[in-house]
Amino acid sequence: MASLGGSSSSSTEYIVRVPKNTSKKYSIMAFNSGDKVNCSSWTQARMERDMSNRRMYGVEETEEGAAGSEFGKKQREEARRKKFGIVTREFKVEDQPWILKVNGKAGKRFKGTKKGGITENASYYIFTQCPDGAFEAFPVNGWYNFVPQAKHRTLTAEEAEEEWGRRNKVVNHFSIMLQRRLREQERGPDDDDEEGEKGGKKKKKKGGRGGDLRIHDLEDDLELSSDESDSSGGEDGDSKPKKKEGDVKGKGKKKKKKRGSDSEANEDSDDGDFEGLEVDYMSDESSSEEEVGEEKAKSNKEAVPKGIDEASESEEESEEEKQNEEEGKEEEEEEEGKKTPVQTKKKRDSSGESDTSEDSDIDGEAASALFMKKRTPPKRGGGRGSGGSSRTGSRPGTPSIDSTSTSNTLRAAASKLEQGKRQVVGGSSESPAAKRLKMESSSTAVTTQSPAPSGKSTPQPPSGKSTPSSSDVQLTEEAVRRYLIRKPMTTKDLLKKFQTKRTGLSSEQTVNVLAQILKRLNPERKNVNDKMHFYLTE
Amino acid sequence: MSEKGEVDLTGAKQNTGVWLVKVPKYLSQQWAKASGRGEVGKLRIGKNQGKAEVEFTLNEDLTMIDSLGNKPSGVQAPRDHPFTMQTVGGQTLAVFTETQSERISLEGLVVQRAECRPAVSENYMKLKRLQIEELSKPVRLSQQLEKAVTTNYKPVANHSYNLEYDRKKKEEGKRARVDKQQVLDMLFSAFEKHQYYNIKDLVDITKQPVSYLKEILRDIGIYNVKGTHKNTWELKPEYRHYQGGEEEEKETDD
């Protein structure tokens, strides 16, 4: 190769070839610098054209075949379009975007859109060096800009506007996406993957506030169905974190989702309901509860309520209160990576097993609800630690903050749960619960808390909790009897009567006590509007 | 095992580095004219006092520029083209190829970007002038005609198309009524194919006079006045038997 003279300059010459008739078409795959894409780290990749725009250009296919079709419809449609001068652009496959999936299903996804106009004024060539030292130049056929596709849930424009309006009230943004997911679950159960991933991420992101710490005018509310996000914030601020953790264990999200969606719908009406009006039927809420309860009671993944069932009814009752919790749990589950639905099922089942009568169902429900509540706080800490998803970056501060702030509440909530649980649930349900509790407890940072609940293996005598401390309204057997004699009521209605504000009990306690009272009273049941009502004839 | 969609990552794994070079249009046109193995020129890479200098020299035989219409113009393409080197920046540019059999493979990553610029010379100026001249020609041209165009539309007593139409009508004659049963058979088979029919289409299919056909249709079908299938006839529900549809098909016994 020629070398020129000159002290500090030297050069080498290479031959440049432009191969003809190459069967390969070269294209550029451009990534944004901020995405930090390292191609050499890819183990495997799949790329295909994104054909989702085909129907835009093709004719919208209405039903073929006999039913619903018209004779000559196609021709008529085409003639009509021509008359109006509608010109649909041809669907060209080479212009369609690429979908690139790296490292399999769990890896990244990119969408590459073609950049126009690169071959208009100048041509791009790729120069590669051949083994013989010559350069070969290949013309670039297309330039595609690849952007990573978000796997986490994002809000649509309408939803974003809604949330914007509530920005002053909502502290925990984690629940926003949760609710959205719950709503979607109802529509179509195929979000599992996303939820799972999202869940994992969310954990890191939100930290454990659990549901929304919503600022409410009316603070307590067992029955606020909208609690998925809100009310739980109030008193259940504690329970929320717990719930979260419980969720992570993997409950049947589907069930929860359904409930969530219902509650979501009921949110607006809750304020009014909450006022403690003597209303005959809180149909909305009850039904939502029922559905919710049913789902929960049944198999894990079935989102379809299984019809009216005692178990489900009782479930709803207690669930109404626990809705927040459970929704929170669902959210957590989904967001945090949905573990086995078995977990939830186990919970439900255990409560189911121990319950033979409706009363015990309620207890079971309450127990499971409590149980779940309890699980969540300890789990939260653990879950967060193990969450470890790419979301870490987005909310660096939250995890640590959450664990510290909720440690006290965790402790308090856990002890309450422990007590409540011990009272109402029989032996069978306790062991799995206790075990789980132990696992969770141990995984959290709340080490002091763990010995206490796990240490409490002997059930406390129910009598300890049977006389509630109350200020205005006593949650007594007498009171319940009076109500039930007067008219048939659902458990939800009953709970409404004994609001935590008035009785001074927490929601969990109220549920427990009410469950016991109902067990003692053994009222008759009747189905009204697909809801189980209790009544007494004296 | 479907190969389609699977990206061959050998280029990425080997971290093959390539250059992305922006080349002027005229140069790529000249390269397209290359013969034989496709040799187009020489690339000289030198290091001059610490800075890399890259220059491309076009082969002599490729310097003939063809103007529009493939006539050789008097212009010659410049031969020397220094490259302006640019960094890739933070951007990651990968090169992938697609074969006709839709196999995608990653060829490598871009390590250097460059722009091929012509060394300014007399030749280049002439070339540019030629290009500008060609571009500045208007796309549309107004031209005056000497004689008016008279070959397109002439008045005709009766268009040939019309004549044909009349003849066809006469030949077909009025539609004759056939047996009601036959008509029903035709109708049922037609309704098996589509659910909704226009009366005109039914007349075409059955070749029956309109009033007779309407009588029969009133028996077995209903007329949709509103809705999406406006002004169409369909079979009565009890005669229908569509997939995913309801009642059993009943045959009319006449």
mmCIF file of C-alpha atoms in Angstrom, chain A residues 13 32 38-39 88 92 110 115 128 173 182 214 266 283 287 295 304 351 362 387 389 398 400 489 534:
data_model
loop_
_atom_site.group_PDB
_atom_site.id
_atom_site.type_symbol
_atom_site.label_atom_id
_atom_site.label_comp_id
_atom_site.label_asym_id
_atom_site.label_seq_id
_atom_site.Cartn_x
_atom_site.Cartn_y
_atom_site.Cartn_z
ATOM 1 C CA GLU A 13 -5.157 2.635 0.763
ATOM 2 C CA ASN A 32 -31.972 6.298 21.618
ATOM 3 C CA ASN A 38 -26.190 -2.945 24.521
ATOM 4 C CA CYS A 39 -26.639 -5.291 21.629
ATOM 5 C CA THR A 88 -57.327 4.615 1.332
ATOM 6 C CA LYS A 92 -47.218 -1.678 2.261
ATOM 7 C CA PHE A 110 -38.939 -2.396 21.084
ATOM 8 C CA LYS A 115 -37.931 7.065 9.308
ATOM 9 C CA THR A 128 -17.540 -3.018 6.251
ATOM 10 C CA HIS A 173 -50.228 6.808 43.193
ATOM 11 C CA LEU A 182 -58.690 -4.096 38.330
ATOM 12 C CA ARG A 214 -56.777 9.223 50.834
ATOM 13 C CA ASN A 266 -69.494 2.329 43.772
ATOM 14 C CA SER A 283 -77.950 -2.950 46.693
ATOM 15 C CA SER A 287 -73.978 -6.770 45.069
ATOM 16 C CA GLU A 295 -65.000 -14.739 43.387
ATOM 17 C CA VAL A 304 -67.120 -15.205 37.299
ATOM 18 C CA SER A 351 -61.589 -19.983 55.913
ATOM 19 C CA ILE A 362 -68.673 -14.635 58.156
ATOM 20 C CA GLY A 387 -39.043 -7.038 44.205
ATOM 21 C CA SER A 389 -37.247 -5.013 39.164
ATOM 22 C CA THR A 398 -39.899 5.257 48.628
ATOM 23 C CA SER A 400 -36.837 2.784 52.519
ATOM 24 C CA MET A 489 -80.638 -7.068 56.593
ATOM 25 C CA PHE A 534 -80.762 -12.271 57.798
#
